[in-house]
């Protein structure tokens, strides 16, 4: 799953550590999230979306753009 | 405070029980054997008593908060532990086949169990280190 967390975090001037604090996770978790190596649980995805003031699907997009679901 | 005293007392009784059984099984000198076994068993006894009497009712223990579940470190741990379990099972199975083929009966069971535990934990720690280095 892809995400644009780094861009949104950068726009808000947040460091990875500050974002981790705001989300209640470790900094390593934020690093792995941004690299796309860690797919968050739904509650965490909603917390991230709420923090950035947008919907979950605006932050996260499936790697295959949902082709599997559509077909 | 009364709860802590109760846990400490119960733990001491359990550890003393282990010590007594060990002392009886191993024979003389009873008191030194029982004392050493009781001392070694005290830590695990405290942990087990706390968990059985208090810990499992603590909400954070029964149902960890989302922050703890949403952690890459927890994911690493799950991957490392499950992979190490498969490794250890495969290793033990292979060793069992060898023992069955060769009819080898010379190994000390205590040594074998210590070896299995050591292999399992070294495997977990090595896998954790590799995951941390790969993603860190």
Coordinates of C-alpha atoms in Angstrom, one line a residue:
Chain A
X1 CA 0.0 0.0 0.0
X2 CA 1.3 3.4 -1.0
X3 CA 0.9 6.6 1.1
X4 CA 1.8 10.2 0.9
X5 CA 2.6 10.6 4.6
X6 CA 6.1 12.1 3.9
X7 CA 4.6 14.9 1.8
X8 CA 1.8 15.7 4.2
X9 CA 4.2 15.6 7.2
X10 CA 6.6 17.9 5.3
X11 CA 3.8 20.4 4.5
X12 CA 3.0 20.6 8.2
X13 CA 6.6 20.9 9.2
X14 CA 6.5 17.8 11.4
X15 CA 9.5 15.7 12.1
X16 CA 9.1 11.9 12.1
X17 CA 9.5 12.0 15.8
X18 CA 6.8 14.6 16.2
X19 CA 4.4 12.6 14.0
X20 CA 5.2 9.5 16.0
X21 CA 4.4 11.3 19.2
X22 CA 1.2 12.6 17.8
X23 CA 0.1 9.2 16.7
X24 CA 1.3 7.4 19.8
X25 CA 3.7 5.1 17.9
X26 CA 7.4 4.7 17.7
X27 CA 9.6 6.8 15.3
X28 CA 10.7 3.5 13.7
X29 CA 7.0 2.8 12.9
X30 CA 6.6 6.1 11.2
X31 CA 9.8 5.4 9.2
X32 CA 8.5 2.0 8.1
X33 CA 5.1 3.5 7.3
X34 CA 6.6 6.2 5.1
X35 CA 8.7 3.6 3.3
X36 CA 5.6 1.5 2.6
X37 CA 7.0 -1.4 4.6
X38 CA 4.4 -1.4 7.2
X39 CA 0.7 -1.3 6.5
X40 CA -1.1 0.2 9.5
X41 CA -4.2 -1.2 11.1
X42 CA -7.5 0.5 10.4
X43 CA -7.5 2.4 13.7
X44 CA -4.0 3.8 13.0
X45 CA -4.9 4.6 9.4
X46 CA -7.9 6.6 10.7
X47 CA -5.7 8.4 13.3
X48 CA -3.3 9.3 10.6
X49 CA -6.1 10.6 8.3
X50 CA -7.6 12.6 11.2
X51 CA -4.3 14.1 12.0
X52 CA -3.9 15.3 8.5
X53 CA -7.5 16.4 8.2
X54 CA -8.4 14.2 5.3
X55 CA -9.9 10.8 4.6
X56 CA -8.0 7.5 4.8
X57 CA -8.2 6.9 1.0
X58 CA -6.6 10.3 0.4
X59 CA -3.5 9.2 2.4
X60 CA -3.4 5.5 1.4
X61 CA -3.8 4.0 -2.0
X62 CA -3.5 0.3 -2.9
X63 CA -0.4 -0.6 -5.0
X64 CA -2.6 -2.0 -7.8
X65 CA -5.1 1.0 -7.6
X66 CA -7.8 -1.4 -6.6
X67 CA -7.8 -3.4 -9.8
X68 CA -8.2 -6.6 -7.8
X69 CA -11.3 -5.3 -6.2
X70 CA -12.8 -4.0 -9.4
X71 CA -12.4 -7.2 -11.4
Chain B
X1 CA 0.1 -3.1 49.7
X2 CA -1.8 -6.2 51.1
X3 CA -2.1 -7.4 47.5
X4 CA 1.6 -7.2 47.0
X5 CA 2.2 -9.0 50.3
X6 CA -0.1 -11.7 49.2
X7 CA 1.6 -12.1 45.9
X8 CA 5.0 -12.1 47.6
X9 CA 3.8 -14.7 50.1
X10 CA 2.2 -17.0 47.5
X11 CA 5.3 -16.7 45.3
X12 CA 7.5 -17.7 48.2
X13 CA 5.3 -20.7 48.9
X14 CA 5.4 -21.8 45.3
X15 CA 9.2 -21.3 45.1
X16 CA 9.7 -23.1 48.3
X17 CA 7.5 -26.0 47.0
X18 CA 9.8 -26.2 43.9
X19 CA 12.8 -26.2 46.2
X20 CA 11.3 -28.9 48.4
X21 CA 10.6 -31.2 45.5
X22 CA 14.0 -30.6 44.0
X23 CA 15.6 -31.3 47.4
X24 CA 13.6 -34.5 47.8
X25 CA 14.4 -35.7 44.3
X26 CA 18.1 -34.9 44.4
X27 CA 18.6 -36.1 47.9
X28 CA 21.4 -34.8 50.0
X29 CA 22.3 -32.1 50.8
X30 CA 18.6 -31.4 51.0
X31 CA 18.7 -27.8 52.3
X32 CA 21.3 -26.4 49.9
X33 CA 19.6 -28.0 46.9
X34 CA 16.1 -26.9 48.0
X35 CA 17.4 -23.4 48.8
X36 CA 19.1 -22.9 45.4
X37 CA 16.1 -24.3 43.5
X38 CA 13.7 -22.1 45.5
X39 CA 15.9 -19.0 44.9
X40 CA 16.0 -19.7 41.1
X41 CA 12.3 -20.3 41.0
X42 CA 11.4 -17.2 43.0
X43 CA 11.5 -14.8 40.0
X44 CA 9.3 -16.9 37.7
X45 CA 7.0 -17.6 40.6
X46 CA 6.5 -13.9 41.3
X47 CA 5.8 -13.3 37.6
X48 CA 3.4 -16.2 37.3
X49 CA 1.6 -15.4 40.5
X50 CA 1.2 -11.7 39.5
X51 CA -0.1 -12.7 36.1
X52 CA -2.6 -15.3 37.4
X53 CA -3.9 -13.1 40.3
X54 CA -3.7 -9.6 38.9
X55 CA -2.1 -9.3 35.5
X56 CA -4.6 -11.1 33.3
X57 CA -7.4 -8.8 34.6
X58 CA -5.5 -5.6 33.9
X59 CA -7.0 -4.1 30.8
X60 CA -3.7 -3.1 29.3
X61 CA -2.5 -6.7 29.6
X62 CA -5.7 -8.3 28.4
X63 CA -6.2 -6.0 25.5
X64 CA -3.2 -3.9 24.7
X65 CA -3.9 -0.3 23.5
X66 CA -3.9 0.3 19.8
X67 CA -0.6 2.1 20.0
X68 CA 1.1 -1.0 21.1
X69 CA -0.5 -3.1 18.4
X70 CA 0.4 -0.7 15.7
X71 CA 4.1 -1.0 16.0
X72 CA 6.7 -2.1 13.5
X73 CA 8.7 -3.5 16.4
X74 CA 5.7 -5.7 17.3
X75 CA 5.5 -6.8 13.7
X76 CA 9.2 -7.7 13.7
X77 CA 8.8 -9.7 16.9
X78 CA 5.9 -11.6 15.5
X79 CA 7.8 -12.4 12.3
X80 CA 10.9 -13.4 14.2
X81 CA 9.1 -15.5 16.7
X82 CA 7.0 -17.4 14.2
X83 CA 10.0 -18.0 11.9
X84 CA 12.1 -19.2 14.8
X85 CA 9.3 -21.6 15.9
X86 CA 9.3 -23.1 12.4
X87 CA 13.2 -23.3 12.5
X88 CA 13.2 -24.9 15.9
X89 CA 10.5 -27.4 15.0
X90 CA 12.4 -28.4 11.8
X91 CA 15.6 -28.7 13.6
X92 CA 14.1 -30.8 16.4
X93 CA 12.3 -33.0 13.8
X94 CA 15.6 -33.5 11.9
X95 CA 17.4 -34.4 15.1
X96 CA 14.6 -36.8 16.0
X97 CA 15.0 -38.6 12.6
X98 CA 18.8 -38.8 13.2
X99 CA 18.3 -40.2 16.7
X100 CA 15.7 -42.7 15.4
X101 CA 18.1 -43.8 12.6
X102 CA 21.2 -44.1 14.7
X103 CA 19.4 -45.3 17.9
X104 CA 21.6 -42.7 19.8
X105 CA 20.7 -42.6 23.4
X106 CA 23.7 -40.9 24.9
X107 CA 22.5 -37.3 25.2
X108 CA 21.6 -35.8 28.5
X109 CA 17.9 -34.7 28.4
X110 CA 18.7 -31.5 30.3
X111 CA 21.4 -30.6 27.9
X112 CA 19.1 -31.3 24.9
X113 CA 16.4 -29.0 26.3
X114 CA 18.9 -26.3 27.1
X115 CA 20.2 -26.6 23.5
X116 CA 16.7 -26.4 22.0
X117 CA 15.9 -23.3 24.1
X118 CA 19.2 -21.7 23.2
X119 CA 18.7 -22.4 19.5
X120 CA 15.2 -21.0 19.6
X121 CA 16.2 -17.7 21.4
X122 CA 19.3 -17.2 19.3
X123 CA 17.2 -17.6 16.2
X124 CA 14.6 -15.1 17.4
X125 CA 17.3 -12.5 18.4
X126 CA 19.2 -13.0 15.1
X127 CA 16.1 -12.6 13.1
X128 CA 15.1 -9.5 15.1
X129 CA 18.6 -8.0 14.5
X130 CA 18.4 -8.7 10.7
X131 CA 14.9 -7.1 10.5
X132 CA 16.0 -4.1 12.4
X133 CA 19.1 -3.6 10.3
X134 CA 17.2 -4.1 7.1
X135 CA 14.5 -1.6 7.9
X136 CA 16.3 0.6 10.4

